[in-house]
Tab-separated table of C-alpha atoms and ligand atoms in Angstrom:
chain	number	residue	atom	x	y	z
A	29	MET	CA	19.128	145.617	-1.849
A	30	LYS	CA	17.563	142.767	0.506
A	31	GLU	CA	20.610	141.998	1.972
A	32	LYS	CA	21.516	145.958	2.476
A	33	ASN	CA	18.242	146.266	4.135
A	34	LEU	CA	18.953	143.225	6.609
A	35	SER	CA	22.312	144.739	7.458
A	36	PHE	CA	20.709	147.899	8.521
A	37	ILE	CA	18.144	146.295	10.796
A	38	ALA	CA	20.374	144.861	12.837
A	39	LEU	CA	22.740	147.434	13.074
A	40	VAL	CA	19.916	149.172	13.984
A	41	CYS	CA	18.521	146.314	16.757
A	42	LEU	CA	22.302	146.777	17.737
A	43	ALA	CA	22.394	150.162	18.471
A	44	VAL	CA	19.046	149.881	20.610
A	45	VAL	CA	20.581	147.049	22.630
A	46	LEU	CA	24.066	148.756	22.977
A	47	TRP	CA	21.927	152.192	24.396
A	48	SER	CA	19.956	150.196	26.790
A	49	CYS	CA	23.058	148.581	28.335
A	50	ASN	CA	24.396	151.673	28.833
A	51	ASN	CA	21.238	152.844	30.326
A	52	THR	CA	21.368	150.083	33.052
A	53	PRO	CA	23.263	150.729	36.238
A	54	ALA	CA	26.240	148.173	36.587
A	55	PRO	CA	25.270	145.174	38.700
A	56	SER	CA	27.452	146.776	41.496
A	57	GLU	CA	25.561	150.086	41.325
A	58	ALA	CA	22.344	148.350	41.408
A	59	ASN	CA	23.027	146.491	44.691
A	60	THR	CA	23.967	149.701	46.428
A	61	GLU	CA	20.945	151.609	45.216
A	62	LYS	CA	18.971	148.633	46.484
A	63	ASP	CA	20.546	148.406	50.040
A	64	THR	CA	19.485	151.933	50.490
A	65	HIS	CA	16.102	151.955	48.895
A	66	PRO	CA	14.989	148.646	49.778
A	67	SER	CA	12.781	147.248	46.713
A	68	MET	CA	10.119	146.199	49.449
A	69	GLU	CA	7.262	148.991	49.885
A	70	LEU	CA	7.199	149.921	53.582
A	71	PRO	CA	4.142	149.982	55.482
A	72	VAL	CA	2.495	153.700	56.094
A	73	PHE	CA	1.831	154.921	59.838
A	74	ASP	CA	-1.297	156.634	60.033
A	75	PRO	CA	-0.998	159.473	62.448
A	76	ASP	CA	-5.236	159.677	62.815
A	77	SER	CA	-5.374	156.022	63.691
A	78	ALA	CA	-2.170	156.606	66.294
A	79	MET	CA	-4.046	160.027	67.743
A	80	ALA	CA	-7.079	157.642	68.038
A	81	TYR	CA	-4.935	154.960	70.028
A	82	VAL	CA	-4.051	157.670	72.520
A	83	THR	CA	-7.717	159.217	73.050
A	84	GLY	CA	-8.748	155.622	73.198
A	85	GLN	CA	-6.362	155.434	76.657
A	86	LEU	CA	-7.364	158.958	77.904
A	87	SER	CA	-11.300	158.145	78.047
A	88	PHE	CA	-10.453	155.672	80.871
A	89	GLY	CA	-8.965	158.545	82.884
A	90	PRO	CA	-5.610	158.468	84.586
A	91	ARG	CA	-4.298	155.021	84.893
A	92	VAL	CA	-3.379	154.782	88.343
A	93	PRO	CA	-2.573	151.367	89.435
A	94	ASN	CA	-5.026	150.064	91.506
A	95	SER	CA	-7.947	152.121	90.215
A	96	GLU	CA	-10.710	150.810	88.283
A	97	ALA	CA	-9.819	153.029	84.821
A	98	SER	CA	-6.507	151.057	85.081
A	99	VAL	CA	-8.017	147.653	85.104
A	100	ALA	CA	-10.355	148.815	82.035
A	101	CYS	CA	-7.642	150.106	80.033
A	102	ALA	CA	-5.599	146.911	80.788
A	103	LYS	CA	-8.707	145.452	79.223
A	104	TRP	CA	-8.778	147.847	76.088
A	105	LEU	CA	-5.163	147.425	75.420
A	106	GLU	CA	-5.351	143.711	75.695
A	107	THR	CA	-8.190	143.499	73.440
A	108	THR	CA	-7.533	146.082	71.225
A	109	LEU	CA	-3.727	144.162	70.662
A	110	ARG	CA	-5.576	140.910	70.211
A	111	ARG	CA	-7.124	142.609	67.025
A	112	PHE	CA	-3.450	142.235	65.588
A	113	SER	CA	-1.807	139.576	67.251
A	114	PRO	CA	-3.130	136.212	68.736
A	115	ASP	CA	-0.060	136.199	70.848
A	116	VAL	CA	-1.196	138.504	73.389
A	117	VAL	CA	-0.525	137.972	77.196
A	118	VAL	CA	-1.270	139.922	80.119
A	119	GLN	CA	1.290	139.395	83.205
A	120	GLY	CA	-0.044	140.017	86.735
A	121	PHE	CA	2.574	141.103	89.276
A	122	LYS	CA	2.466	142.536	92.911
A	123	ALA	CA	5.251	145.069	93.499
A	124	ARG	CA	5.644	147.093	96.423
A	125	ALA	CA	5.674	151.046	96.104
A	126	PHE	CA	8.087	153.301	97.853
A	127	ASP	CA	5.440	154.213	100.394
A	128	GLY	CA	4.640	150.513	101.032
A	129	THR	CA	1.124	150.127	99.041
A	130	VAL	CA	1.034	146.707	97.303
A	131	LEU	CA	0.294	147.150	93.717
A	132	ASN	CA	-1.330	145.023	91.330
A	133	GLY	CA	0.400	145.657	88.521
A	134	ARG	CA	-0.051	144.478	84.306
A	135	ASN	CA	2.630	144.131	81.958
A	136	ILE	CA	0.732	143.617	78.457
A	137	VAL	CA	2.854	141.641	76.099
A	138	ALA	CA	2.067	141.468	72.003
A	139	SER	CA	4.078	139.018	70.033
A	140	PHE	CA	4.374	138.667	66.225
A	141	ASN	CA	6.124	135.839	64.478
A	142	PRO	CA	6.627	134.186	67.698
A	143	GLU	CA	8.656	131.234	66.383
A	144	ALA	CA	11.487	133.488	64.887
A	145	LYS	CA	15.002	133.540	67.030
A	146	ALA	CA	15.984	136.626	65.624
A	147	ARG	CA	13.541	139.446	67.852
A	148	ILE	CA	13.219	142.985	68.726
A	149	LEU	CA	11.791	144.706	71.774
A	150	LEU	CA	9.689	147.266	71.410
A	151	CYS	CA	8.801	148.424	74.967
A	152	ALA	CA	6.653	151.853	76.653
A	153	HIS	CA	4.740	152.335	79.805
A	154	TRP	CA	0.945	152.570	80.203
A	155	ASP	CA	0.474	153.673	83.558
A	156	SER	CA	0.092	157.294	84.180
A	157	ARG	CA	1.246	159.042	87.460
A	158	PRO	CA	-1.187	159.395	90.599
A	159	TRP	CA	0.378	163.035	91.446
A	160	ALA	CA	1.008	165.986	89.427
A	161	ASP	CA	3.778	166.779	91.989
A	162	HIS	CA	5.639	169.347	89.423
A	163	ASP	CA	2.245	171.004	88.459
A	164	PRO	CA	2.732	175.028	89.426
A	165	ASP	CA	-0.208	175.208	91.277
A	166	PRO	CA	0.028	173.176	94.711
A	167	ASP	CA	-3.638	172.268	94.815
A	168	ASN	CA	-2.688	169.720	91.714
A	169	HIS	CA	0.074	168.512	93.795
A	170	ASN	CA	-2.108	165.259	94.513
A	171	LYS	CA	-4.081	164.654	91.491
A	172	PRO	CA	-3.188	162.411	89.007
A	173	ILE	CA	-2.403	163.088	85.404
A	174	ASP	CA	-3.370	162.081	82.088
A	175	GLY	CA	-0.256	161.502	81.027
A	176	ALA	CA	-0.907	161.628	77.296
A	177	ASN	CA	2.702	162.376	76.457
A	178	ASP	CA	4.203	160.532	79.437
A	179	GLY	CA	2.650	157.249	78.797
A	180	ALA	CA	0.062	157.071	76.383
A	181	SER	CA	2.200	158.699	73.400
A	182	GLY	CA	4.159	155.976	73.159
A	183	VAL	CA	1.623	153.090	73.438
A	184	ALA	CA	-0.324	154.928	70.905
A	185	VAL	CA	2.857	154.500	68.249
A	186	LEU	CA	3.481	150.993	69.292
A	187	ILE	CA	-0.346	150.254	68.842
A	188	GLU	CA	-0.055	151.274	65.511
A	189	LEU	CA	2.851	149.592	64.741
A	190	ALA	CA	1.297	146.510	65.827
A	191	ARG	CA	-1.756	147.147	63.026
A	192	LEU	CA	1.243	147.501	60.276
A	193	PHE	CA	2.639	144.169	61.663
A	194	HIS	CA	-0.511	142.599	61.233
A	195	ALA	CA	-1.093	143.941	57.963
A	196	GLN	CA	2.693	143.232	56.516
A	197	PRO	CA	4.754	140.814	58.918
A	198	PRO	CA	8.337	142.063	59.282
A	199	ALA	CA	11.026	139.607	58.868
A	200	VAL	CA	12.253	139.417	62.359
A	201	GLY	CA	10.004	138.496	65.613
A	202	VAL	CA	8.783	141.419	67.374
A	203	ASP	CA	7.624	141.743	71.038
A	204	ILE	CA	5.885	144.802	72.409
A	205	VAL	CA	5.722	145.119	76.066
A	206	LEU	CA	3.554	148.156	77.551
A	207	PHE	CA	5.114	148.044	81.103
A	208	ASP	CA	2.707	148.945	84.272
A	209	ALA	CA	3.499	150.820	87.076
A	210	GLU	CA	6.254	152.971	85.644
A	211	ASP	CA	5.414	156.360	87.542
A	212	TYR	CA	4.674	155.443	90.921
A	213	GLY	CA	8.049	156.796	92.011
A	214	PRO	CA	7.760	159.273	95.283
A	215	PRO	CA	6.331	162.639	94.715
A	216	GLN	CA	8.354	165.775	95.368
A	217	SER	CA	6.740	165.930	98.741
A	218	TYR	CA	8.334	162.635	99.990
A	219	GLN	CA	10.356	162.963	103.447
A	220	GLY	CA	11.335	159.130	103.554
A	221	ARG	CA	14.214	157.069	101.827
A	222	ASP	CA	14.468	157.855	98.303
A	223	SER	CA	15.580	154.946	95.490
A	224	ASP	CA	15.689	155.146	92.103
A	225	ASP	CA	14.072	151.860	91.900
A	226	ALA	CA	10.794	153.267	93.066
A	227	TRP	CA	10.375	153.632	89.529
A	228	GLY	CA	9.878	151.435	86.569
A	229	LEU	CA	8.542	148.562	88.499
A	230	GLY	CA	6.714	146.742	85.398
A	231	SER	CA	9.750	146.599	83.759
A	232	GLN	CA	11.916	145.483	86.790
A	233	TYR	CA	9.425	142.661	87.102
A	234	TRP	CA	9.219	141.605	83.518
A	235	SER	CA	13.011	141.967	83.203
A	236	ARG	CA	13.529	139.521	86.268
A	237	ASN	CA	10.556	137.234	84.858
A	238	PRO	CA	10.134	137.598	81.049
A	239	HIS	CA	6.647	136.561	79.425
A	240	VAL	CA	8.926	133.740	77.962
A	241	VAL	CA	11.503	131.823	80.133
A	242	GLY	CA	15.011	132.337	78.798
A	243	TYR	CA	13.530	135.448	76.835
A	244	LYS	CA	16.601	136.822	74.378
A	245	ALA	CA	15.967	140.088	71.789
A	246	ARG	CA	18.703	141.452	69.431
A	247	TYR	CA	17.466	144.899	70.701
A	248	GLY	CA	15.181	146.667	72.344
A	249	ILE	CA	13.758	150.612	72.035
A	250	LEU	CA	11.723	152.085	74.651
A	251	LEU	CA	9.382	155.375	73.649
A	252	ASP	CA	8.822	157.544	76.529
A	253	MET	CA	7.070	161.217	75.903
A	254	VAL	CA	7.227	160.901	72.045
A	255	GLY	CA	4.379	163.072	71.343
A	256	VAL	CA	5.319	166.867	72.420
A	257	GLU	CA	5.402	169.294	69.483
A	258	ASN	CA	8.929	169.544	68.083
A	259	PRO	CA	10.191	166.886	70.059
A	260	THR	CA	13.943	166.476	70.662
A	261	PHE	CA	15.373	163.159	71.644
A	262	LEU	CA	19.240	163.759	72.720
A	263	LYS	CA	21.246	160.481	73.140
A	264	GLU	CA	20.361	159.222	76.553
A	265	GLY	CA	23.136	158.160	79.410
A	266	TRP	CA	22.255	154.793	79.756
A	267	SER	CA	21.353	154.047	76.148
A	268	LEU	CA	24.922	155.420	75.244
A	269	TYR	CA	26.538	152.634	77.905
A	270	TYR	CA	24.654	149.870	77.016
A	271	ALA	CA	23.339	150.205	73.813
A	272	PRO	CA	25.821	152.628	71.899
A	273	HIS	CA	25.471	150.602	68.340
A	274	ILE	CA	21.278	150.690	68.550
A	275	VAL	CA	21.716	154.545	69.188
A	276	LYS	CA	23.745	154.970	66.383
A	277	LYS	CA	21.872	152.633	64.276
A	278	VAL	CA	18.453	154.507	64.986
A	279	TRP	CA	19.892	158.123	64.710
A	280	SER	CA	21.756	157.560	61.433
A	281	ILE	CA	18.278	155.983	60.202
A	282	ALA	CA	16.426	158.865	61.169
A	283	ARG	CA	19.187	161.337	59.547
A	284	GLN	CA	18.508	159.640	56.386
A	285	ALA	CA	14.758	159.861	56.740
A	286	GLY	CA	15.242	163.544	56.978
A	287	PHE	CA	14.408	163.467	60.765
A	288	SER	CA	17.994	165.631	62.182
A	289	ALA	CA	15.951	168.229	63.676
A	290	ASN	CA	14.252	165.525	66.203
A	291	PHE	CA	16.810	163.164	66.350
A	292	ILE	CA	19.668	165.345	67.814
A	293	ASP	CA	23.250	164.433	67.820
A	294	ASP	CA	23.933	165.441	71.192
A	295	GLU	CA	23.995	163.516	74.531
A	296	GLY	CA	20.954	163.969	77.362
A	297	GLY	CA	21.251	163.143	81.015
A	298	TYR	CA	21.186	159.850	82.624
A	299	ILE	CA	17.395	158.932	83.048
A	300	THR	CA	16.130	155.941	85.299
A	301	ASP	CA	13.547	154.952	83.267
A	302	ASP	CA	12.218	151.306	81.680
A	303	HIS	CA	15.111	150.785	79.528
A	304	TYR	CA	17.642	151.003	82.773
A	305	TYR	CA	16.242	147.687	84.314
A	306	VAL	CA	15.988	146.180	80.875
A	307	ASN	CA	19.635	146.411	80.395
A	308	ARG	CA	20.809	145.767	83.774
A	309	ASP	CA	18.291	143.078	84.820
A	310	ALA	CA	17.107	141.096	81.687
A	311	ASN	CA	20.934	142.160	79.440
A	312	ILE	CA	19.020	143.018	76.301
A	313	PRO	CA	20.545	146.142	75.193
A	314	THR	CA	17.984	148.677	74.824
A	315	ILE	CA	17.858	152.767	73.905
A	316	ASN	CA	15.380	154.715	75.108
A	317	ILE	CA	13.997	157.705	72.652
A	318	ILE	CA	12.987	160.226	74.747
A	319	HIS	CA	12.303	164.030	74.455
A	320	LEU	CA	14.700	165.732	76.536
A	321	GLN	CA	15.714	169.340	76.913
A	322	ARG	CA	18.107	171.685	78.091
A	323	GLU	CA	16.495	174.813	78.074
A	324	GLY	CA	12.460	175.745	79.284
A	325	SER	CA	11.980	173.530	81.837
A	326	SER	CA	13.415	172.891	85.375
A	327	SER	CA	13.241	168.882	85.093
A	328	GLY	CA	14.568	168.547	81.700
A	329	PHE	CA	11.343	166.996	80.181
A	330	TYR	CA	8.613	169.495	78.755
A	331	PRO	CA	7.074	171.566	80.467
A	332	HIS	CA	4.114	169.957	81.488
A	333	TRP	CA	5.576	166.827	82.488
A	334	HIS	CA	3.924	165.535	85.424
A	335	THR	CA	1.492	168.545	85.988
A	336	VAL	CA	-2.378	168.090	85.101
A	337	HIS	CA	-1.599	170.151	81.596
A	338	ASP	CA	-0.360	166.833	80.192
A	339	ASN	CA	-3.235	166.642	78.087
A	340	LEU	CA	-4.202	165.278	75.085
A	341	ASP	CA	-4.019	168.987	73.211
A	342	LYS	CA	-0.318	168.574	73.841
A	343	VAL	CA	0.077	165.636	71.537
A	344	SER	CA	1.413	166.084	68.044
A	345	ARG	CA	0.325	163.728	65.626
A	346	THR	CA	3.390	164.549	63.657
A	347	SER	CA	5.657	163.865	66.284
A	348	LEU	CA	3.832	160.119	66.774
A	349	ALA	CA	4.266	160.056	63.177
A	350	VAL	CA	8.117	161.031	62.919
A	351	VAL	CA	8.882	158.397	65.765
A	352	GLY	CA	6.726	155.725	63.780
A	353	ASN	CA	8.298	156.379	60.409
A	354	VAL	CA	11.721	156.036	61.595
A	355	LEU	CA	10.597	152.613	63.943
A	356	ILE	CA	9.188	151.309	60.565
A	357	GLN	CA	12.664	151.472	59.166
A	358	VAL	CA	14.683	150.023	62.017
A	359	ILE	CA	12.304	147.158	61.966
A	360	TYR	CA	11.679	146.298	58.514
A	361	SER	CA	15.466	146.588	57.512
A	362	GLU	CA	16.129	143.704	59.833
A	363	LYS	CA	16.654	140.341	58.193
B	11	LIG	C1	13.285	159.942	87.212
B	11	LIG	O1	12.793	161.278	87.374
B	11	LIG	C2	13.991	159.246	88.111
B	11	LIG	N1	12.823	159.057	86.316
B	11	LIG	C3	11.825	159.440	85.104
B	11	LIG	C4	11.355	158.500	84.465
B	11	LIG	C5	9.952	158.709	84.219
B	11	LIG	C6	8.876	159.316	84.443
B	11	LIG	N2	9.474	158.456	82.620
B	11	LIG	C7	8.403	159.016	82.357
B	11	LIG	N3	7.851	159.574	83.710
B	12	LIG	ZN1	6.176	160.351	84.246
């Protein structure tokens, strides 16, 4: 009787073991699962925090190069980033604008894990345009803009990421570079000789004189005008020309995250933006995540672009979070 009982218990145990084996995914399945859903918890992008970084920048007024507001905002950006990294440098430079004006520029660089060889570059411009030359009201053409979207939105996303990199360091090194004097290109009314190289003065300087001699990164991502409501990020021309594999990678991550309505599988035009110089002069394959639209604006940008209406109320925290969440997935998937 006793023996019969024992063998019955043994049989039950065997059944339980077999049953649980059956419910455990085979090792190969488990690995696939792990690749698509990393077991590591990703940090959480806080849209309100990002929004506060937009407000922080706008509180200085337009960040026009050579203005007091520009000096004050540069200090604020520096101290804000210092809360999240001890490795912050302000790169002062002088650049000649299209009209001969000498601009005292400041590129602001925050590095994370500066010893790491494998690095990713994240950038945006922090200056704002001195002239609202696309405003429907000609009386506004000589007024500076808030640049809530055109500048501040991308910077805000990157500062929020800096906060997260500090809380949860990524496996790779990251450099956040905030370029100055991007938006000082000739206004519509300018009659003199035009040159595309009148834009992106800060990125041109940094690309020839990076904050670290011989600086290299796997790739770079530029953010521009990322805060508009329901943004449509078309695949920008220079990004596809210089860094098609990075466009593919980022758009694929965005699709898997459910953001296909924002990261559109369609090509936009070529934009002479900061990433163009980073590609051309620093040789770092760099893409531009930029809102582009085919209809509803003559510029191809959003309707308030380079007008006095590019204000705080045009910035969507949801849009900031969409971009922030895609970048989090991109950065934390790098080994
Ligand atoms: C040109 O229109 C040549 N470049 C636009 C780059 C830009 C201006 N990004 C923001 N503001
Ligand atoms: Zn602009």
